[in-house]
Amino acid sequence: MDISLSSSLFEISSSSFLSSPSTSFSPQPSLEPNAFKSLCFPPNLRSRSRIFLRKSLLSRQKLRVIKAAQSSKQAQNDGFVLEDVPHLTHFLPDLQSYPNPLQKSQAYAIVKNTFVSPEDVVAQNIVIQKDSPRGIHFRRAGPREKVYFKPEEVRACIVTCGGLCPGMNTVIREIVCGLNYMYDVQDILGIEEGYRGFYSKNTLKLSPKVVDDIHKRGGTFLRTSRGGHDTHKIVDNIQDRGINQVYIIGGDGTQRGAAVIYEEVKKRGLQVSVAGIPKTIDNDIAVIDKSFGFDTAVEEAQRAINAAHVEVLSVENGVGIVKLMGRYSGFIAMHATLASRDVDCCLIPESPFYLEGKGGLFNFIEERLKENGHLVIVIAEGAGQEYATADLNASADKDASGNQLLLDVGPWLSQKIKDYFTKVKKMAVNMKYIDPTYMIRAIPSNASDNIYCTLLAHSAVHGAMAGYTGFTVGPVSSRHAYIPIARVTERQNTVELTGRMWARVLSSTNQPSFVTPQDLIQDGVQKETVKEINK
Ligand SMILES: Nc1ncnc2c1ncn2[C@@H]1O[C@H](COP(=O)(O)OP(=O)(O)O)[C@@H](O)[C@H]1O
Ligand SMILES: O=P(O)(O)OC[C@H]1O[C@](O)(COP(=O)(O)O)[C@@H](O)[C@@H]1O
Ligand SMILES: [Mg+2]
């Protein structure tokens, strides 16, 4: 059983290696490879003294290498942190385990390492310095040698919540096919229309046949909803229906919901694995490298940007505005801008902008129109919210999930620009405004997202079968890992204004940055960072 992996495991293995060097003396790539090379002797050394000499030399060499190993291992343990996920045996210690059915799988018959080693962990940061602490690690995702469910006793369910995102159907399909093909699980239920479906709808029977071609369609086969999370009703329902694996596909709100479901399941002592699969088109989920559907969204956004560009190229003083998703983070806008090269200005929530005066947006538009006769602006939905709210004297509403409803900045910005140029500059601009949000969200995922969704789904299935629970799956430093749910909900990812990626956008568009190093100091950003960006 591999549930107790912690930094102490590394200490134990290194000390056992050191206390019995003769039995476990094996070269380790990280430990002075030259020391081992120097242990080789020419074959003609035969005399007893030479043999003695060789033996003592060998033991001295061994000792040196062991000492080197000791200090190297101690150094390696420095600052090692494993942020582990819960396991069913933490609250059900007598749970029985079984051999993983994958052992008999024909597909995996010649795989070198079918099972992930219990010691495998994934480092959160892969860029480190020689003397920096080893840092945070997560458990590597994948099949384990032992499982905690008999396939014939599994009753799994899948639910999708929150907004649409390309790839949701692929994840559903691959959970069903993964459970069935790899673990021979037959009993899989679909919960319809999000969390409230647990207690207000009948379930849908899912099988590989039912979900066979759903990955070719956009949306979610199981439908979705916001709001309606009632923990007690949901867990009562899980219990009543005899469900023992719950796969929850959704964004930060959904993962918060999954965390409280897990807590309630634990409180009731139920043998139920709760697995979260992070979904967000905005790509703002912390810890993971990238969320599924994001690449598809960026690709589809190109079509809108291209259309705006074609339109403004064909008229006099053409101003194209494309509004893209991104409530609190400008990743889609930033990546779509970088990919397109037709964008003159990218506005994101992280970077406040202003319209009037020197260095403002109106000035910039005027200059670009003089220079090129047209321009394209990409604005993320969350950009300029404070500005627009103050301008329109609007109040903030919330959606059913409690998310703040944002003002539609696209039409607001279009109107502001039109008004300024006609009224102040006495100059007519040809405004072309495009909001492709729902066209982007509704498409099926592209090839690379499909593969990514497959890995996510399979990682979730392996994790649940292995008895892990209260976890989220996702790639960390390019390797799939099991992450404690709280780690992905405690904060959202945002574009770093002081990072090089945003600088690439600014240098490719040559737009004003709107933010000065002094603003960053006022906002509490470290002076060091400001020094960095001044370089
Ligand atoms: N803090 C929370 N605790 C429990 N459930 C939540 C929480 N926040 C959101 N939810 C539920 O998660 C679901 C999806 O949330 P929402 O914010 O709409 O989308 P997303 O998961 O994409 O962020 C909704 O059913 C909502 O009620
Ligand atoms: O109109 P809807 O369906 O409420 O969705 C709007 C929101 O959905 C998103 O596309 C994604 O939001 P979630 O990740 O919270 O589902 C946002 O960018 C957008 O603000
Ligand atoms: Mg959300």
XYZ file of C-alpha atoms and ligand atoms in Angstrom:
583
model
C 0.000 0.000 0.000
C 1.472 3.297 -0.977
C -0.562 5.711 1.048
C 2.022 6.787 3.558
C 4.514 8.348 1.199
C 5.950 11.419 2.797
C 9.262 13.094 3.118
C 10.036 10.476 5.786
C 9.918 7.754 3.137
C 12.879 9.366 1.481
C 14.685 9.569 4.777
C 13.983 5.886 5.468
C 15.155 4.698 2.090
C 18.299 6.787 2.192
C 19.215 5.686 5.712
C 18.623 1.992 4.960
C 20.830 2.399 1.942
C 23.497 3.927 4.135
C 23.276 1.448 7.016
C 23.685 -1.639 4.825
C 25.921 -0.505 2.010
C 27.089 -3.969 1.099
C 23.591 -5.152 0.252
C 22.236 -2.092 -1.428
C 25.340 -0.633 -2.957
C 24.237 0.492 -6.307
C 25.329 3.450 -8.362
C 22.866 6.293 -8.406
C 23.083 8.691 -11.284
C 23.008 11.737 -9.048
C 25.946 10.575 -6.943
C 29.353 11.331 -8.371
C 29.405 9.030 -11.429
C 33.213 9.365 -11.598
C 33.588 7.774 -8.198
C 32.162 4.565 -9.653
C 34.305 4.738 -12.754
C 37.406 4.806 -10.569
C 36.392 1.471 -9.004
C 37.288 -0.404 -12.224
C 40.678 -2.124 -12.263
C 42.921 -3.472 -15.038
C 42.393 -7.304 -15.331
C 46.108 -8.161 -14.836
C 46.231 -7.174 -11.147
C 46.491 -10.690 -9.622
C 48.884 -10.805 -6.662
C 47.484 -11.176 -3.113
C 48.867 -7.828 -2.070
C 47.371 -6.309 -5.081
C 44.111 -8.038 -4.312
C 44.352 -6.765 -0.719
C 45.224 -3.338 -1.982
C 42.335 -3.524 -4.340
C 39.980 -4.630 -1.549
C 41.045 -1.884 0.809
C 40.977 0.622 -2.008
C 37.554 -0.644 -2.883
C 36.312 -0.262 0.668
C 37.884 3.192 0.936
C 36.300 4.136 -2.335
C 33.048 2.610 -1.163
C 33.230 4.567 2.049
C 33.896 7.771 0.172
C 31.001 7.128 -2.151
C 28.743 6.244 0.779
C 29.731 9.459 2.533
C 29.108 11.363 -0.666
C 25.771 9.602 -0.953
C 24.967 10.500 2.631
C 25.634 14.198 2.233
C 24.058 14.228 -1.192
C 20.925 12.492 0.107
C 20.754 14.851 3.064
C 21.022 17.736 0.660
C 18.347 16.158 -1.528
C 15.925 15.848 1.380
C 16.298 19.521 2.130
C 13.025 21.306 1.783
C 11.215 18.310 0.237
C 7.462 18.742 0.664
C 4.806 16.285 -0.464
C 1.330 17.767 -0.667
C -0.513 14.496 -0.507
C -4.111 13.628 -1.292
C -6.440 11.733 1.068
C -6.952 7.970 0.784
C -10.020 5.974 1.785
C -7.957 3.985 4.293
C -7.318 7.196 6.229
C -10.850 6.924 7.572
C -11.592 3.279 6.708
C -8.390 1.565 7.903
C -9.681 -1.980 7.399
C -10.481 -1.559 3.738
C -9.368 -4.524 1.655
C -7.196 -4.153 -1.417
C -7.128 -6.287 -4.581
C -4.654 -6.790 -7.432
C -5.179 -4.264 -10.208
C -7.038 -5.938 -13.114
C -4.683 -4.127 -15.492
C -2.171 -6.851 -14.615
C -4.164 -9.116 -16.895
C -4.872 -6.532 -19.571
C -3.700 -7.497 -23.033
C -3.167 -3.855 -23.949
C -0.773 -3.371 -21.049
C 0.865 -6.823 -21.337
C 4.169 -5.559 -22.718
C 4.230 -2.203 -20.981
C 7.529 -1.861 -19.115
C 6.054 -0.146 -16.074
C 2.330 -0.718 -15.991
C 2.087 0.678 -12.491
C 3.279 3.943 -11.106
C 5.813 3.475 -8.358
C 4.481 4.547 -4.949
C 7.574 6.715 -4.621
C 6.927 8.694 -7.812
C 6.184 12.328 -7.164
C 5.936 15.324 -9.439
C 7.814 18.533 -8.643
C 5.753 21.703 -8.796
C 8.699 23.811 -9.854
C 11.084 22.460 -12.406
C 13.199 25.569 -12.672
C 15.367 25.595 -9.580
C 18.812 26.730 -8.494
C 21.578 24.440 -7.276
C 21.083 25.365 -3.629
C 17.355 25.959 -3.583
C 15.113 23.719 -1.426
C 13.547 20.767 -3.198
C 10.114 22.346 -2.851
C 6.554 21.168 -3.271
C 5.694 17.820 -4.855
C 2.480 16.013 -5.710
C 1.745 12.337 -6.105
C 2.215 11.163 -9.663
C -1.050 10.081 -11.286
C -1.508 6.668 -12.882
C -2.467 3.049 -12.194
C -1.431 1.480 -8.895
C -0.586 -2.170 -8.282
C -3.434 -2.480 -5.794
C -6.990 -1.234 -6.071
C -9.552 -0.754 -3.309
C -12.662 -1.651 -5.286
C -13.769 -4.929 -6.846
C -14.797 -3.954 -10.404
C -18.156 -5.687 -10.062
C -18.877 -3.659 -6.924
C -18.152 -0.266 -8.449
C -21.076 2.044 -9.061
C -19.609 5.217 -10.540
C -21.285 8.472 -11.446
C -20.248 11.482 -13.508
C -21.500 15.058 -13.230
C -20.623 18.256 -15.128
C -21.152 21.732 -13.610
C -20.594 25.396 -14.491
C -20.076 26.955 -17.922
C -19.365 25.046 -21.110
C -15.863 24.290 -22.273
C -14.613 22.311 -25.296
C -13.620 18.798 -24.238
C -16.246 18.105 -21.547
C -17.722 15.325 -23.651
C -14.314 13.773 -24.241
C -13.697 13.653 -20.496
C -17.114 12.014 -19.928
C -16.447 9.516 -22.720
C -13.004 8.599 -21.452
C -14.119 8.141 -17.834
C -16.760 5.711 -19.062
C -14.427 3.907 -21.489
C -11.516 3.958 -19.028
C -13.604 2.423 -16.252
C -15.036 -0.158 -18.584
C -12.045 -1.134 -20.742
C -9.324 -0.952 -18.099
C -11.236 -2.059 -14.988
C -14.234 -3.880 -16.401
C -16.636 -1.599 -14.514
C -20.182 -1.980 -15.863
C -22.233 0.244 -13.603
C -21.749 3.898 -14.565
C -24.382 6.589 -14.084
C -24.677 10.048 -15.574
C -26.012 12.766 -13.255
C -27.858 15.255 -15.424
C -27.697 19.050 -15.196
C -25.010 19.608 -12.624
C -25.104 19.240 -8.851
C -28.841 19.673 -8.569
C -29.267 16.616 -10.819
C -28.214 14.406 -7.885
C -31.485 15.047 -6.119
C -33.836 16.349 -8.786
C -33.337 14.069 -11.792
C -33.215 10.441 -12.694
C -29.807 9.088 -13.589
C -28.676 8.086 -17.057
C -27.087 4.688 -17.658
C -23.712 5.168 -19.353
C -21.706 2.633 -21.325
C -18.981 2.848 -23.992
C -21.709 2.393 -26.591
C -23.827 5.273 -25.261
C -20.888 7.701 -25.215
C -19.182 6.379 -28.340
C -19.254 9.550 -30.460
C -19.998 12.297 -27.952
C -16.446 13.679 -28.164
C -17.283 14.940 -31.636
C -19.952 17.214 -30.237
C -19.574 20.429 -28.262
C -21.296 21.075 -24.931
C -21.866 18.441 -22.316
C -23.814 15.279 -22.982
C -24.874 15.329 -19.321
C -25.932 19.002 -19.439
C -24.902 21.448 -16.762
C -26.131 24.101 -14.354
C -25.001 26.752 -11.909
C -26.118 26.876 -8.278
C -28.071 24.065 -6.646
C -25.247 22.655 -4.547
C -26.884 21.116 -1.484
C -24.230 18.972 0.190
C -26.553 16.929 2.388
C -29.040 16.193 -0.345
C -26.203 15.240 -2.721
C -24.471 12.903 -0.262
C -27.827 11.401 0.838
C -28.402 10.644 -2.801
C -24.946 9.156 -3.289
C -25.616 6.937 -0.289
C -29.162 5.977 -1.331
C -28.110 5.018 -4.824
C -25.105 3.031 -3.600
C -22.675 5.145 -5.612
C -19.042 4.611 -4.567
C -17.070 6.645 -7.130
C -18.010 10.236 -7.958
C -16.350 11.996 -10.903
C -16.961 15.737 -10.844
C -16.065 17.826 -13.891
C -16.077 21.585 -13.342
C -14.273 24.813 -12.522
C -13.242 26.411 -9.252
C -16.819 26.598 -7.916
C -17.402 22.953 -8.816
C -14.151 21.867 -7.160
C -15.174 23.734 -3.980
C -18.395 21.751 -4.150
C -16.407 18.518 -4.616
C -14.319 19.334 -1.528
C -17.384 19.652 0.717
C -18.896 16.467 -0.749
C -15.652 14.665 0.108
C -15.738 16.070 3.673
C -19.329 14.912 4.163
C -18.555 11.462 2.738
C -15.614 11.191 5.154
C -17.770 12.332 8.070
C -20.281 9.607 7.278
C -17.485 7.034 6.843
C -18.607 6.007 3.364
C -16.406 4.063 0.962
C -16.828 6.655 -1.768
C -13.996 8.108 -3.827
C -14.514 11.718 -4.901
C -12.438 12.731 -7.923
C -12.407 16.238 -9.413
C -11.515 16.981 -13.021
C -10.746 20.705 -13.397
C -12.575 22.513 -16.176
C -12.243 26.164 -17.062
C -12.051 27.807 -20.418
C -10.435 30.820 -18.721
C -7.385 28.679 -17.785
C -7.313 30.228 -14.330
C -7.103 27.079 -12.206
C -4.056 27.197 -9.948
C -1.261 24.592 -9.875
C -2.079 22.819 -13.157
C -0.129 23.702 -16.298
C -3.170 24.348 -18.451
C -6.852 23.478 -18.442
C -8.523 21.372 -21.130
C -10.307 23.270 -23.894
C -8.002 26.251 -23.528
C -5.981 25.475 -26.667
C -9.194 24.862 -28.605
C -10.559 28.198 -27.379
C -7.423 30.105 -28.371
C -7.519 28.482 -31.795
C -11.193 29.320 -32.328
C -10.616 32.890 -31.118
C -8.287 33.296 -34.098
C -11.290 33.086 -36.388
C -12.979 36.000 -34.647
C -9.798 38.087 -34.630
C -9.229 37.278 -38.276
C -12.788 38.300 -39.166
C -12.369 41.600 -37.327
C -9.095 42.182 -39.142
C -10.612 41.458 -42.558
C -13.492 43.842 -41.803
C -11.345 46.762 -40.641
C -8.858 46.317 -43.492
C -11.674 46.869 -45.971
C -12.992 50.194 -44.651
C -11.757 53.641 -43.721
C -10.730 54.137 -40.086
C -11.797 50.634 -39.187
C -11.746 49.786 -35.482
C -12.303 46.112 -34.716
C -13.093 44.977 -31.181
C -13.164 41.313 -30.195
C -14.353 40.405 -26.703
C -12.973 37.135 -25.393
C -13.643 35.123 -22.230
C -11.697 35.704 -19.047
C -13.495 36.943 -15.969
C -10.481 37.503 -13.754
C -7.633 36.392 -15.975
C -6.604 37.377 -19.467
C -5.027 34.116 -20.613
C -7.281 33.560 -23.639
C -6.915 37.191 -24.745
C -3.161 37.111 -24.209
C -2.567 33.829 -26.038
C -4.981 34.668 -28.852
C -3.191 38.005 -29.322
C 0.230 36.420 -29.399
C -0.901 33.727 -31.804
C -2.682 36.085 -34.185
C -0.232 38.962 -34.750
C -3.146 40.989 -36.183
C -4.002 42.488 -32.801
C -2.942 46.060 -32.065
C -3.953 46.136 -28.424
C -4.847 43.502 -25.847
C -6.755 44.520 -22.706
C -6.891 42.113 -19.771
C -8.387 42.246 -16.257
C -4.969 42.166 -14.597
C -3.832 45.358 -16.286
C -6.060 48.377 -15.608
C -6.224 50.759 -18.559
C -7.428 54.305 -19.047
C -9.029 55.958 -22.040
C -8.219 59.652 -22.014
C -5.018 61.670 -21.861
C -1.417 60.996 -22.752
C -0.620 57.290 -22.953
C -4.338 56.459 -22.873
C -6.249 54.161 -25.219
C -7.840 56.973 -27.286
C -4.386 58.423 -28.025
C -3.123 55.045 -29.084
C -6.113 54.396 -31.380
C -5.645 57.793 -33.011
C -1.973 57.099 -33.689
C -2.633 53.633 -35.115
C -5.406 54.963 -37.359
C -3.029 57.646 -38.651
C -0.302 55.088 -39.190
C -2.270 52.117 -40.616
C -5.856 53.284 -41.202
C -7.216 50.455 -39.044
C -6.687 48.557 -35.789
C -7.925 45.511 -33.856
C -8.443 45.481 -30.080
C -8.917 42.300 -28.084
C -10.592 42.783 -24.722
C -11.092 40.114 -22.069
C -14.554 40.190 -20.474
C -13.184 41.123 -17.058
C -11.015 44.009 -18.281
C -11.985 47.577 -17.407
C -14.807 46.426 -15.099
C -14.190 49.056 -12.442
C -14.017 51.745 -15.096
C -17.263 50.633 -16.757
C -19.082 50.167 -13.431
C -18.220 53.694 -12.323
C -19.042 55.079 -15.760
C -22.421 53.376 -16.000
C -23.203 53.701 -12.298
C -24.151 50.039 -12.373
C -24.631 47.652 -9.467
C -23.187 44.165 -9.305
C -25.520 41.187 -9.687
C -24.629 37.566 -9.079
C -25.349 34.356 -10.982
C -26.939 31.267 -9.414
C -23.525 30.020 -8.284
C -22.703 33.293 -6.561
C -20.287 34.505 -9.262
C -20.408 38.236 -9.807
C -22.102 39.064 -13.101
C -19.815 41.306 -15.083
C -20.780 44.319 -17.129
C -20.532 43.752 -20.845
C -17.387 45.752 -21.534
C -17.389 45.064 -25.285
C -20.353 47.275 -26.263
C -19.372 49.788 -23.552
C -15.867 50.198 -24.991
C -17.164 50.316 -28.591
C -19.533 53.133 -27.640
C -16.869 55.078 -25.749
C -14.511 54.953 -28.728
C -17.235 55.918 -31.201
C -18.356 58.844 -29.022
C -14.835 60.133 -28.511
C -13.895 60.133 -32.180
C -17.165 61.594 -33.483
C -17.737 64.126 -30.715
C -14.226 65.160 -29.698
C -12.128 64.427 -32.784
C -14.906 65.052 -35.322
C -13.779 61.958 -37.127
C -15.922 58.977 -38.099
C -14.669 55.524 -37.174
C -15.969 52.312 -38.660
C -16.648 50.165 -35.608
C -16.829 46.360 -36.037
C -17.609 44.578 -32.777
C -17.490 40.789 -32.393
C -18.357 38.718 -29.305
C -17.566 35.076 -30.164
C -17.919 33.772 -26.542
C -20.624 31.168 -27.051
C -19.343 30.195 -30.507
C -15.989 29.403 -28.926
C -17.379 27.586 -25.904
C -19.723 25.446 -27.959
C -17.250 23.721 -30.260
C -15.796 20.253 -29.711
C -12.204 20.056 -28.507
C -9.328 19.886 -30.975
C -7.000 16.903 -31.362
C -4.479 17.865 -28.684
C -7.212 18.748 -26.162
C -8.862 15.390 -26.911
C -5.691 13.562 -25.962
C -5.261 15.756 -22.903
C -8.882 15.023 -21.830
C -8.213 11.302 -22.225
C -5.210 11.462 -19.902
C -7.156 13.493 -17.339
C -10.055 11.062 -17.375
C -7.816 8.005 -17.107
C -5.778 9.567 -14.287
C -9.012 10.221 -12.391
C -10.173 6.625 -12.923
C -6.821 5.157 -11.786
C -6.828 7.425 -8.724
C -10.366 6.515 -7.657
C -9.789 2.781 -8.239
C -6.597 3.033 -6.139
C -8.661 4.445 -3.271
C -7.568 8.069 -3.453
C -10.291 10.580 -2.774
C -10.784 14.317 -2.358
C -8.347 14.933 -5.177
C -8.125 16.821 -8.435
C -6.107 15.628 -11.413
C -4.028 17.683 -13.764
C -0.643 18.184 -15.364
C 2.003 19.810 -13.174
C 5.298 20.512 -14.906
C 4.055 18.345 -17.812
C 3.346 15.261 -15.638
C -0.119 14.282 -14.499
C -0.512 14.440 -10.730
C -3.058 14.037 -7.929
C -3.531 17.405 -6.244
C -5.419 18.124 -3.001
C -8.608 19.958 -4.011
C -7.911 22.884 -1.686
C -4.720 23.645 -3.625
C -6.657 24.392 -6.802
C -9.412 26.415 -5.173
C -7.485 28.596 -2.732
C -6.460 31.040 -5.440
C -6.927 31.666 -9.142
C -4.197 31.908 -11.729
C -3.773 35.295 -13.309
C -1.482 36.738 -15.940
C 1.679 38.041 -14.301
C 2.178 41.598 -15.432
C 5.800 41.340 -14.427
C 6.279 38.089 -16.331
C 7.981 37.712 -19.670
C 4.849 36.409 -21.439
C 2.971 39.675 -20.954
C 6.102 41.546 -22.048
C 6.037 39.482 -25.259
C 2.482 40.684 -25.899
C 3.441 44.303 -25.266
C 6.421 44.045 -27.550
C 4.460 42.302 -30.314
C 1.609 44.847 -30.296
C 3.676 47.837 -29.181
C 0.642 48.976 -27.212
C 0.914 51.197 -24.135
C 1.472 49.161 -20.978
C -0.785 51.529 -18.951
C 1.035 50.327 -15.845
C 4.198 51.991 -14.588
C 6.694 50.387 -12.234
C 5.511 52.919 -9.616
C 1.925 51.634 -9.953
C 3.207 48.173 -9.188
C 4.946 49.426 -6.060
C 1.713 51.054 -4.940
C -0.129 47.797 -5.646
C 2.206 46.026 -3.276
C 4.345 44.265 -5.884
C 7.873 43.744 -4.568
C 10.396 46.416 -5.462
C 12.678 43.652 -6.712
C 10.139 42.768 -9.386
C 9.973 46.374 -10.428
C 13.741 46.458 -10.668
C 13.507 43.361 -12.844
C 11.073 44.939 -15.270
C 13.197 48.092 -15.428
C 16.177 46.140 -16.676
N -18.149 27.332 -2.409
C -18.934 26.421 -2.971
N -19.354 25.349 -2.259
C -20.147 24.419 -2.811
N -20.551 24.443 -4.098
C -20.177 25.479 -4.853
C -19.346 26.518 -4.350
N -19.121 27.406 -5.340
C -19.806 26.952 -6.414
N -20.423 25.793 -6.146
C -21.257 25.009 -7.054
O -20.466 24.554 -8.146
C -21.214 24.563 -9.342
C -20.495 25.284 -10.436
O -20.004 26.542 -10.011
P -19.777 27.755 -11.011
O -19.064 28.819 -10.271
O -21.054 28.108 -11.673
O -18.882 27.160 -12.184
P -17.384 26.664 -12.216
O -17.315 25.394 -11.496
O -17.111 26.532 -13.655
O -16.575 27.729 -11.534
C -22.551 25.182 -9.004
O -23.519 24.147 -8.924
C -22.334 25.855 -7.673
O -23.495 25.848 -6.849
O -23.161 32.818 -19.618
P -22.707 31.753 -18.682
O -23.043 30.386 -19.142
O -23.123 31.981 -17.274
O -21.135 31.778 -18.690
C -20.360 32.932 -18.656
C -19.007 32.614 -18.063
O -18.575 31.342 -18.402
C -17.182 31.349 -18.667
O -16.994 31.122 -20.025
C -16.517 30.264 -17.859
O -16.921 30.333 -16.562
P -16.844 29.092 -15.560
O -15.463 28.550 -15.673
O -17.136 29.674 -14.217
O -17.834 28.085 -15.957
C -16.711 32.742 -18.302
O -15.632 33.139 -19.075
C -17.963 33.540 -18.494
O -17.987 34.676 -17.728
Mg -15.657 29.572 -11.873
